[in-house]
Amino acid sequence: MSHATTRAPFKARADAALADRTLKLAIDRTTGTAEAKRAAALSAFPEFEAARARGKAIKDHVIAHLDHYLEEFERNAIASGARVHWAADDAEARAIVTRICLEADARLVTRAKSMLGEEIGLPHALADAGIERVETDLAEHIIQLAGEAPSHIIWPAMHRTREQVADLFRTGHHPPPAAEDPASMVQSARRELRAKFLGADVGISGANFLVADTGATCTVTNEGNAELTTTPPRIHIVTAGIEKLVPSTAHAFALLRLLVRSATGGEMTQYTTFHCGPKRPGDADGPEEMHIVLVDNGRSRMLADEFRAMLRCIRCGACMNHCVVYRQIGGHAYGGTYPGPMGAVLTPVLDGLAAARDLPHACTMNGRCAEVCPVGIPLPTLLRAWRARSWREGREPGAVRAGLSLWARLATRPRLYRLASRIGVRGLRLFGRGGWIARLPLAGGWTAHRDLPRPEGRTFMEQYRAWQARKGAGR
Amino acid sequence: MTARDRILNAVRAGLPTPRATPDAIAAEARALLDAPEARRPALAAPGLADSFCAKAAALGTTVARLPDLAALPEAVRGYLADHGLSATLALQPAPSLAVLDWSGIERHSAIAPDEPVALGLARWGIAESGSLVIHSGPDTPILLSFLPLHHIVVLHEDRLLPHLEDYAARTAGEAPPRNAILITGPSGTTDIEGSYVRGAHGPGFLHVILIAPEARPAD
């Protein structure tokens, strides 16, 4: 899958993002709010740690019995009147959805935000089939007007400031918004999309959960766009990853408490909706057909390797909101469907390590992502596993390999290592001005963006020896 | 081989053999739900109605409490007047609502795309989160809860459940409706710079009318 992967190499994209001050402003405004609201939500939920441990256990249980739950879900979904389709990869998923739309002579398709839809390249597939697609989530509507991909899994238009959104709506809305504050712009989008909701032939949604014992799919939104997408059209299509299963509605609720607090800092999304089959006989409204496309696309492969823990991910986005790298470069620089720490683990699965080798390196290993993950995914460990695999497969560049080999030779010879450290520390002092090193030969990549503290003069081992000697003398 | 078989085979290839029995899996799943009180938030107030009201108010939902259903039309007239709305209402076609004295209010069951006000019944309320539960059905159109700008929901106090799991337990074993919706506050978005705006696509105003328990007519 490479439709979302922009062609420029990661470092070029990251450089461009770092130079974009408006982007930094936009990212700071939303991630700052998200971080503060999550912290407040957790302080009001002292049971969070216990809930997180159980959420992790529920996901592990489902993954360990995934074959059982897939079959149970399929059985119950079919009993509810839904049609269940299976797609081994993105191409199969695109073909299934496009075929359903074309067989229904669909001209207009509304879509409620689904990261899986992005992952399988649904927007492009619908366009290629000549079907008009209307994104109904406000952020997806913004990036559809901008012709962009999402830059965050919860706030896809996070990279856009309100001023930029105003520019898009001024030309994209008829009539344009009455004013350019967020409230007026939201009102304008409400007016603009209303006829599309009611005129669509097919509504496509994702699923936050697939409930095995009822065959229902569950969506969570705050805008109400999912229900307006899934109710009026004649056909409702759900695309969902096979890892979204839960045993029952009660298990979904246990995970929902974690998901919402971790994603937006709320306690419940405004609309938590279970969709079970098509409209029943006599129902006042609802679609006549419901199709569920279960998508593997690399997930069964993860089940068998060291990335299995990543299947626990409930797509809350907390890891990226708290990531020092994401907050500097934003989502687009990652180049895949999923950005931030979880994206740096998933993109090599989806696009291959050859295309995504840089992503697991774009990490400081500060561990913040693992601390905030509501299902305890050891993200730094998984990123390290990709680095190790990249090394084993010989994908690391020659300079890196040579540098690390040299370091390894030194590190396994303590005397030599200490000597080199002593020389290095004293050498570095020569480049310092007033406590900081602003420029260093061969290290422009580091010093271009930040200063290095000037070493104090002696290595740790030297100071430790001196301290030991003083302690010995004082006894 | 079908995609289904390929996926299930690939999944099984990544899992240990022999596979657990369905009974063992079900027992493990049940155990994951034990002692839920240790892993969910406590209620905001000792009583279910007070907890529900506190949670709902925090989300911007307005709540009024009435002694009985007969007082509903007068309360609705007051709400419409307070908000400067004309006396017209999309009314859920439920028998318990149809029998009330709605004089002075024009009522219709079809919901317009830009419906100003709609009124419907909630099937359950959840005290933990201030949520309303609505099930789709012959007299419960889903669009009634999403197209209007003002959504008025009638909830009988004796339909309040403490926690989300209690709703799951009450409905377990029943045939699920096409849609079961938990509504928790008015529609909102934070998609522009994270700033919260109400009335994104769904109702910008959510007004709950709680009906005291003893006044509920026998079904």
XYZ file of C-alpha atoms in Angstrom:
694
model
C 0.000 0.000 0.000
C 1.695 3.136 -1.068
C -1.000 5.582 -2.162
C -0.578 7.676 0.988
C 3.190 7.478 1.050
C 4.539 10.646 -0.466
C 7.575 10.196 -2.625
C 10.054 12.495 -0.892
C 12.235 10.685 1.642
C 11.276 10.966 5.300
C 14.144 13.292 6.177
C 13.180 15.755 3.445
C 9.563 15.726 4.604
C 10.619 16.187 8.231
C 12.917 19.075 7.271
C 10.095 20.777 5.387
C 7.755 20.297 8.341
C 10.319 21.698 10.793
C 10.680 24.818 8.659
C 6.896 25.384 8.606
C 6.052 27.670 11.520
C 2.323 27.700 10.785
C 2.287 23.914 10.993
C 3.984 24.002 14.396
C 1.411 26.501 15.615
C -1.481 24.318 14.419
C -0.029 21.155 15.986
C 0.663 22.889 19.293
C -2.862 24.260 19.561
C -4.549 20.856 19.281
C -2.027 18.518 20.931
C -1.664 20.915 23.855
C -5.414 20.863 24.469
C -5.561 17.089 23.997
C -2.777 16.464 26.495
C -4.325 18.709 29.157
C -7.824 17.267 28.699
C -6.594 13.670 28.863
C -4.735 14.426 32.094
C -7.867 15.983 33.601
C -10.023 13.010 32.528
C -7.589 10.568 34.134
C -7.402 12.476 37.393
C -11.205 12.139 37.592
C -10.931 8.372 36.990
C -8.679 6.876 39.680
C -9.621 3.394 38.448
C -7.836 4.075 35.140
C -4.799 1.886 35.860
C -6.965 -1.102 36.721
C -9.181 -0.383 33.710
C -6.127 -0.215 31.474
C -4.810 -3.573 32.707
C -8.200 -5.121 31.982
C -8.467 -3.432 28.594
C -5.111 -4.929 27.662
C -6.306 -8.356 28.887
C -9.510 -8.112 26.821
C -7.542 -7.307 23.678
C -5.039 -10.088 24.372
C -7.907 -12.531 24.916
C -9.490 -11.610 21.590
C -6.177 -11.843 19.742
C -5.448 -15.269 21.279
C -8.859 -16.518 20.093
C -9.209 -14.395 16.972
C -10.287 -17.295 14.732
C -13.108 -18.158 17.153
C -14.347 -14.572 17.406
C -14.162 -13.935 13.666
C -16.388 -16.938 13.033
C -18.784 -16.043 15.844
C -19.066 -12.469 14.588
C -19.647 -13.606 11.026
C -22.374 -16.039 12.124
C -24.236 -13.394 14.139
C -23.808 -10.630 11.573
C -25.278 -12.883 8.878
C -28.135 -13.820 11.237
C -28.865 -10.080 11.657
C -29.261 -9.773 7.905
C -25.872 -8.240 7.127
C -23.627 -9.577 4.379
C -20.059 -10.343 5.444
C -17.123 -10.030 3.039
C -13.495 -10.930 3.674
C -10.525 -9.052 2.216
C -7.002 -10.412 2.613
C -5.406 -7.124 1.554
C -6.146 -3.536 0.612
C -6.708 -4.294 -3.065
C -9.346 -6.919 -2.260
C -11.067 -4.548 0.162
C -11.149 -1.745 -2.414
C -12.528 -4.102 -5.036
C -15.317 -5.336 -2.749
C -16.463 -1.852 -1.733
C -16.260 -0.490 -5.276
C -18.195 -3.476 -6.642
C -21.012 -3.009 -4.111
C -21.238 0.686 -5.030
C -21.191 0.061 -8.781
C -23.757 -2.765 -8.612
C -26.039 -0.369 -6.726
C -25.507 2.299 -9.415
C -24.308 4.585 -6.641
C -23.516 8.127 -7.732
C -23.031 9.724 -4.346
C -21.323 8.072 -1.394
C -21.069 9.636 2.051
C -18.311 8.467 4.321
C -17.851 8.717 8.082
C -14.199 8.905 9.099
C -12.445 5.564 9.177
C -8.684 5.181 9.332
C -9.043 1.704 7.865
C -10.727 3.284 4.838
C -7.631 5.462 4.441
C -5.367 2.460 4.983
C -6.981 0.508 2.143
C -7.040 3.546 -0.151
C -10.813 3.797 -0.394
C -10.971 7.513 -1.320
C -8.872 6.958 -4.439
C -10.674 3.754 -5.363
C -14.061 5.499 -5.311
C -12.698 8.372 -7.372
C -11.257 5.932 -9.909
C -14.677 4.287 -10.173
C -16.234 7.667 -10.946
C -18.245 7.805 -7.721
C -18.655 11.124 -5.912
C -17.417 10.778 -2.339
C -18.387 13.197 0.396
C -16.454 13.089 3.647
C -18.814 13.935 6.497
C -16.531 14.202 9.518
C -15.703 17.908 9.780
C -11.951 17.351 9.734
C -12.199 14.934 6.806
C -14.367 17.514 5.032
C -11.609 20.091 5.564
C -8.886 17.873 4.145
C -11.098 16.757 1.278
C -11.443 20.434 0.304
C -7.672 20.791 0.659
C -6.977 17.616 -1.331
C -4.891 16.199 1.502
C -4.488 13.019 3.550
C -5.202 12.959 7.312
C -2.328 14.078 9.541
C -3.742 12.609 12.778
C -6.017 9.646 13.459
C -8.423 11.593 15.700
C -8.023 15.123 14.291
C -7.222 14.516 10.621
C -7.047 18.283 9.920
C -4.872 19.073 12.922
C -2.209 20.592 10.651
C -4.587 23.339 9.512
C -5.025 26.574 11.465
C -8.444 28.214 11.685
C -7.247 30.836 9.209
C -6.388 28.145 6.673
C -9.753 26.418 7.233
C -11.460 29.783 6.624
C -9.637 30.065 3.281
C -10.829 26.595 2.263
C -14.452 27.187 3.282
C -14.583 30.603 1.595
C -14.042 28.957 -1.786
C -15.482 25.515 -1.014
C -18.816 26.459 0.579
C -21.784 27.960 -1.289
C -22.559 30.407 0.221
C -19.303 30.940 2.163
C -19.402 31.017 5.986
C -20.956 34.133 7.522
C -17.853 34.657 9.667
C -14.511 32.951 10.171
C -14.627 31.930 13.833
C -14.811 28.146 14.421
C -18.528 28.265 15.381
C -19.560 30.001 12.160
C -17.421 27.676 10.085
C -18.918 24.579 11.746
C -22.389 25.995 11.067
C -21.458 26.493 7.424
C -20.270 22.874 7.104
C -23.518 21.689 8.683
C -25.498 23.563 6.031
C -23.199 22.509 3.190
C -23.331 18.771 3.972
C -26.982 18.368 4.909
C -28.270 17.669 1.390
C -25.393 15.254 0.756
C -26.312 13.154 3.800
C -29.893 12.796 2.607
C -29.088 12.330 -1.058
C -26.411 9.639 -0.763
C -26.898 6.209 -2.310
C -24.336 4.472 -0.099
C -22.969 5.358 3.337
C -19.575 3.973 4.339
C -18.317 3.834 7.910
C -15.569 2.100 9.800
C -15.996 0.384 13.135
C -14.419 1.005 16.517
C -15.597 -2.393 17.694
C -17.058 -5.534 16.134
C -19.232 -7.247 18.722
C -18.939 -11.007 18.307
C -21.991 -12.154 20.261
C -24.450 -9.840 18.471
C -22.801 -9.335 15.083
C -23.082 -5.560 15.563
C -20.499 -2.993 14.530
C -19.919 0.017 16.776
C -18.997 3.562 15.750
C -18.171 6.425 18.064
C -18.405 10.063 16.953
C -18.972 13.435 18.520
C -20.577 15.151 15.551
C -23.388 12.727 14.723
C -22.076 12.368 11.190
C -21.798 8.577 11.433
C -25.531 8.084 11.999
C -26.394 10.630 9.307
C -24.060 8.654 7.009
C -25.378 5.189 7.878
C -29.148 5.848 8.154
C -30.512 7.604 5.026
C -28.752 5.719 2.170
C -30.104 2.456 0.808
C -26.812 0.685 1.550
C -24.497 0.846 4.541
C -20.978 -0.550 4.103
C -18.663 -1.090 7.068
C -14.947 -1.632 6.545
C -13.120 -2.887 9.629
C -9.824 -4.502 10.558
C -10.077 -8.039 11.928
C -8.463 -6.914 15.212
C -11.530 -4.805 16.134
C -13.414 -7.738 17.642
C -14.684 -7.823 21.198
C -16.575 -10.723 22.808
C -19.658 -8.713 23.838
C -21.182 -5.259 24.268
C -19.972 -5.142 27.877
C -16.386 -5.716 26.708
C -16.820 -2.896 24.201
C -17.877 -0.576 27.039
C -14.792 -1.479 29.099
C -12.597 -0.452 26.151
C -14.740 2.577 25.332
C -13.976 4.129 28.734
C -10.275 3.915 27.874
C -10.643 4.989 24.260
C -12.552 8.212 24.795
C -10.517 9.477 27.725
C -7.272 8.718 25.894
C -8.410 10.238 22.602
C -10.162 13.490 23.490
C -10.200 13.638 27.287
C -13.983 13.196 27.248
C -15.707 10.428 29.202
C -18.065 9.285 26.463
C -18.317 10.221 22.839
C -21.562 12.064 22.139
C -22.773 9.234 19.901
C -21.882 5.618 20.591
C -23.832 3.566 18.095
C -24.247 -0.156 17.521
C -25.285 -1.055 13.980
C -26.783 -4.536 13.711
C -27.888 -5.605 10.269
C -30.111 -3.658 7.871
C -33.408 -1.940 8.611
C -35.896 -4.341 10.250
C -39.373 -4.882 8.812
C -41.490 -1.940 9.938
C -38.526 0.220 11.038
C -39.056 3.941 10.515
C -35.696 4.400 8.762
C -32.351 2.710 8.095
C -30.573 1.081 5.137
C -32.012 -1.864 3.249
C -28.620 -3.534 2.907
C -25.691 -3.732 5.286
C -22.331 -5.034 4.157
C -19.384 -5.670 6.464
C -15.915 -5.999 4.949
C -13.452 -7.710 7.294
C -9.943 -6.649 6.326
C -6.722 -8.484 7.183
C -4.067 -6.433 5.316
C -1.048 -7.580 7.334
C -2.816 -8.212 10.637
C -2.597 -12.025 10.541
C 1.109 -11.621 9.788
C 1.519 -9.454 12.919
C -0.203 -12.147 14.941
C 2.667 -14.506 14.183
C 5.610 -12.155 14.799
C 7.027 -9.830 17.429
C 4.515 -7.090 16.522
C 1.501 -8.988 17.886
C 1.067 -6.490 20.765
C 0.328 -3.810 18.159
C -2.951 -5.611 17.389
C -4.169 -4.308 20.759
C -4.212 -0.747 19.400
C -7.643 0.912 19.695
C -6.605 3.963 17.595
C -6.941 6.644 20.282
C -4.042 8.824 19.136
C -2.689 9.457 22.661
C 0.768 8.227 21.625
C 1.086 10.900 18.945
C -0.348 13.672 21.123
C 2.398 12.945 23.643
C 5.236 12.300 21.185
C 8.013 14.894 21.058
C 8.768 13.968 17.450
C 5.146 14.082 16.239
C 4.697 17.444 17.916
C 7.615 18.854 15.946
C 6.936 17.397 12.505
C 3.195 16.594 12.450
C 1.551 13.633 10.774
C 2.237 14.143 7.074
C 6.001 13.850 7.489
C 5.552 10.189 8.461
C 4.227 9.515 4.967
C 1.889 6.643 5.880
C -1.764 6.384 6.847
C -0.924 6.213 10.545
C 1.505 8.776 12.005
C 3.304 9.097 15.322
C 4.611 6.172 17.374
C 1.813 3.737 16.448
C 2.257 4.708 12.814
C 5.996 4.170 12.987
C 5.259 0.589 14.095
C 2.392 -0.044 11.649
C 3.675 1.606 8.471
C 6.574 -0.856 8.024
C 3.977 -3.664 8.333
C 1.754 -2.087 5.683
C 4.294 -0.559 3.305
C 7.319 -2.777 3.974
C 10.477 -1.996 5.903
C 12.322 -0.959 2.731
C 9.915 1.976 2.258
C 9.503 2.853 5.932
C 12.921 2.156 7.463
C 13.334 5.761 8.665
C 10.162 5.790 10.772
C 11.291 3.518 13.647
C 14.383 5.739 13.852
C 12.324 8.922 14.243
C 11.983 8.301 17.949
C 13.855 9.524 21.010
C 12.906 6.422 23.043
C 11.631 8.678 25.821
C 8.843 6.154 26.449
C 6.032 8.681 26.786
C 3.911 6.842 24.192
C 4.000 3.601 26.160
C 3.139 5.485 29.365
C -0.041 6.940 27.885
C -1.118 3.936 25.774
C -4.502 2.793 27.157
C -3.850 -0.850 26.246
C -0.220 -1.021 27.346
C 1.470 -1.432 23.967
C 5.260 -1.333 24.469
C 5.751 1.030 21.524
C 9.457 1.789 22.117
C 10.179 -1.950 22.304
C 8.375 -2.503 19.006
C 10.214 0.412 17.381
C 13.480 -1.085 18.598
C 12.427 -4.434 17.109
C 12.069 -2.746 13.701
C 15.511 -1.156 14.113
C 16.978 -4.544 14.942
C 15.267 -6.168 11.982
C 16.479 -3.393 9.705
C 20.032 -4.040 10.947
C 19.720 -7.804 10.467
C 18.385 -7.326 6.958
C 21.298 -5.010 6.120
C 19.051 -2.010 5.461
C 21.011 0.470 7.584
C 23.177 2.850 5.534
C 26.939 2.203 5.329
C 27.905 5.226 7.438
C 25.581 4.124 10.225
C 26.851 0.547 10.083
C 30.477 1.708 10.119
C 29.861 4.152 12.955
C 28.054 1.602 15.079
C 30.682 -1.068 14.382
C 33.398 1.323 15.490
C 31.442 2.220 18.610
C 30.835 -1.469 19.349
C 34.558 -2.224 19.051
C 35.315 0.557 21.520
C 32.475 -0.309 23.877
C 33.688 -3.879 24.277
C 37.176 -2.618 25.258
C 36.635 -0.565 28.440
C 40.177 0.862 28.650
C 40.122 2.053 25.067
C 36.561 3.355 25.480
C 37.530 5.432 28.525
C 40.539 6.822 26.758
C 38.413 7.812 23.761
C 35.832 9.392 26.100
C 38.533 11.439 27.837
C 39.851 12.709 24.525
C 36.338 13.344 23.199
C 35.173 15.304 26.219
C 38.241 17.518 26.229
C 38.007 17.969 22.468
C 34.354 18.988 22.646
C 35.185 21.720 25.130
C 37.167 23.464 22.400
C 33.944 24.107 20.455
C 31.946 25.475 23.384
C 30.984 29.120 23.788
C 29.484 30.149 27.146
C 28.383 26.686 28.252
C 26.865 25.626 24.904
C 28.155 24.156 21.654
C 26.357 25.783 18.742
C 28.442 24.379 15.917
C 30.385 21.156 15.607
C 32.231 19.659 12.622
C 30.470 16.538 11.192
C 27.488 17.083 13.514
C 25.588 19.773 11.595
C 22.506 17.538 11.571
C 22.372 17.894 15.325
C 23.547 21.464 15.871
C 21.459 22.984 13.061
C 18.362 22.597 15.255
C 19.725 22.704 18.801
C 22.742 23.474 20.931
C 24.677 20.863 22.852
C 25.659 21.537 26.474
C 29.420 22.033 26.733
C 30.984 19.143 28.743
C 32.128 20.008 32.249
C 35.635 18.770 31.586
C 35.876 15.238 32.930
C 34.117 12.005 32.038
C 31.704 10.252 34.364
C 34.218 7.476 35.048
C 36.928 9.999 35.960
C 34.599 11.764 38.370
C 33.419 8.449 39.815
C 37.007 7.319 40.459
C 37.809 10.628 42.146
C 34.713 10.315 44.329
C 35.632 6.739 45.283
C 39.137 7.883 46.144
C 37.806 10.680 48.361
C 35.412 8.280 50.084
C 38.269 5.810 50.676
C 40.473 8.563 52.126
C 37.716 9.801 54.428
C 36.963 6.384 55.961
C -9.311 -20.866 -1.639
C -11.593 -17.991 -0.632
C -10.277 -14.863 1.083
C -12.155 -16.014 4.170
C -10.250 -19.304 4.283
C -6.935 -17.608 3.562
C -7.453 -15.143 6.422
C -8.658 -17.744 8.918
C -5.794 -20.069 7.976
C -3.265 -17.259 8.370
C -4.764 -16.337 11.762
C -4.652 -19.961 12.934
C -1.071 -20.318 11.713
C -0.099 -17.563 14.158
C -1.897 -19.127 17.121
C -0.934 -22.154 19.230
C -2.573 -25.560 18.781
C -4.720 -27.186 19.971
C -7.241 -24.331 19.994
C -9.252 -23.700 23.167
C -12.837 -24.967 23.265
C -15.701 -22.452 22.874
C -16.729 -23.114 26.479
C -13.245 -22.322 27.767
C -13.134 -19.147 25.695
C -16.552 -18.060 26.962
C -15.488 -18.650 30.573
C -12.344 -16.583 30.020
C -14.388 -13.786 28.419
C -16.819 -13.763 31.356
C -13.955 -13.600 33.844
C -12.694 -10.463 32.088
C -15.901 -8.724 33.192
C -15.734 -9.697 36.888
C -15.766 -7.076 39.660
C -16.391 -4.163 37.268
C -16.603 -1.635 40.130
C -12.809 -1.664 40.415
C -12.400 -0.512 36.832
C -15.112 2.042 36.226
C -15.794 5.501 37.562
C -17.965 5.888 40.642
C -21.313 7.656 40.189
C -21.184 11.451 40.418
C -23.875 11.482 43.141
C -25.474 8.856 45.410
C -28.831 8.758 43.581
C -29.161 7.647 39.955
C -31.181 10.709 38.925
C -28.790 13.125 40.618
C -25.777 11.420 39.090
C -27.396 11.440 35.656
C -28.269 15.143 35.973
C -24.760 16.095 37.139
C -23.104 14.261 34.245
C -25.585 15.531 31.674
C -25.218 19.138 32.823
C -21.411 18.920 32.601
C -21.773 18.106 28.897
C -24.053 21.026 28.141
C -27.268 18.992 28.217
C -30.082 20.842 29.959
C -32.348 18.848 32.263
C -35.850 19.549 33.593
C -37.680 17.312 36.038
C -41.432 16.780 35.882
C -43.817 15.025 38.260
C -45.638 13.192 35.455
C -45.950 12.838 31.696
C -49.135 14.951 31.619
C -47.009 17.987 32.475
C -44.850 17.444 29.364
C -46.686 19.633 26.805
C -46.620 22.640 29.135
C -42.882 22.149 29.750
C -42.285 21.892 25.998
C -44.271 25.077 25.367
C -42.055 26.769 27.941
C -38.869 25.443 26.291
C -39.960 26.644 22.843
C -40.833 30.082 24.206
C -37.559 30.357 26.153
C -35.573 29.659 22.989
C -37.677 31.913 20.771
C -38.809 28.927 18.699
C -42.129 28.728 16.901
C -44.717 26.318 18.294
C -43.986 23.427 15.956
C -42.566 20.045 16.814
C -41.460 16.838 15.121
C -42.942 14.320 17.524
C -41.898 10.712 17.790
C -44.936 8.605 16.849
C -45.122 6.856 20.221
C -48.555 6.094 21.709
C -47.656 7.461 25.163
C -46.804 10.838 23.583
C -49.710 10.955 21.134
C -52.331 10.829 23.904
C -51.048 14.005 25.607
C -52.744 17.380 25.229
C -50.523 19.229 22.774
C -52.934 22.088 22.099
C -51.145 25.180 20.814
C -48.286 23.169 19.270
C -48.279 22.056 15.640
C -47.023 18.446 15.507
C -45.747 16.288 12.665
C -43.984 12.943 12.415
C -41.916 13.535 9.244
C -38.530 15.051 10.058
C -37.336 17.855 7.816
C -33.624 18.172 6.943
C -33.468 21.425 8.918
C -36.032 20.491 11.566
C -35.865 23.087 14.368
C -37.160 20.897 17.230
C -37.868 17.198 17.680
C -39.082 15.302 20.728
C -38.656 11.611 21.447
C -38.463 9.027 24.190
C -35.314 7.450 25.572
C -35.436 3.743 26.262
C -32.882 3.923 29.065
C -30.681 6.459 30.812
C -27.217 5.772 32.206
C -26.287 7.494 35.449
C -22.523 6.928 35.123
C -22.182 9.009 31.977
C -25.391 11.013 31.606
C -26.190 9.019 28.468
C -29.563 8.390 26.842
C -30.186 5.101 25.052
C -32.345 5.006 21.938
C -33.253 1.866 19.990
C -34.423 2.128 16.397
C -37.853 0.693 15.687
C -41.173 1.226 13.921
C -42.018 4.259 16.059
C -38.429 5.370 16.642
C -36.806 6.902 13.565
C -33.078 7.389 14.059
C -33.060 10.659 12.120
C -35.355 12.170 14.778
C -32.314 12.256 17.055
C -29.904 13.675 14.449
C -31.578 16.129 12.056
C -33.107 18.660 14.489
C -31.227 21.594 15.978
C -33.017 21.126 19.315
C -33.498 17.569 20.528
C -35.850 17.105 23.479
C -35.731 13.654 25.062
C -38.173 12.300 27.604
C -36.660 9.860 30.080
C -38.569 8.081 32.811
C -36.547 8.040 35.993
C -37.278 4.365 36.550
C -35.452 3.636 33.286
C -32.172 4.900 34.754
C -29.408 2.304 35.047
C -26.270 2.887 37.102
C -23.516 1.844 34.672
C -22.843 0.983 31.047
C -22.548 -2.714 31.948
C -26.044 -2.638 33.438
C -27.408 -1.635 30.051
C -25.420 -4.448 28.417
C -26.798 -6.907 31.000
C -30.410 -5.722 30.559
C -30.277 -6.203 26.804
C -28.160 -9.383 26.722
C -30.073 -12.200 25.073
C -32.591 -9.842 23.412
C -32.554 -9.531 19.647
C -30.620 -6.293 19.101
C -32.305 -3.476 17.152
C -30.772 -2.203 13.892
C -29.382 0.746 15.878
C -28.771 1.068 19.598
C -27.494 4.579 20.238
C -26.044 6.063 23.388
C -26.424 9.833 23.192
C -24.182 11.711 25.582
C -24.547 15.453 25.193
C -25.280 17.655 22.189
C -23.398 17.147 18.925
C -19.989 18.780 19.016
C -16.639 18.950 17.304
C -13.101 19.977 18.161
C -11.842 19.596 14.606
C -10.787 23.229 14.142
C -7.737 23.803 16.352
C -9.200 21.658 19.109
C -11.698 24.338 20.079
C -15.098 22.948 21.059
C -18.103 23.952 18.955
C -21.644 22.618 19.448
C -24.079 21.536 16.766
C -21.670 20.012 14.264
C -24.108 17.844 12.291
C -26.456 16.617 14.989
C -28.450 18.670 17.500
C -26.729 21.714 18.983
C -29.136 21.600 21.931
C -30.026 18.522 23.952
C -32.786 18.918 26.531
C -33.745 16.011 28.783
C -37.053 15.899 30.604
C -36.928 13.470 33.505
C -40.293 12.105 34.565
C -40.634 11.130 38.229
C -41.090 7.383 38.744
C -44.394 7.056 40.595
C -46.291 8.914 37.893
C -45.424 6.492 35.117
C -48.518 4.859 33.642
C -48.537 1.076 33.645
C -47.474 -0.333 30.255
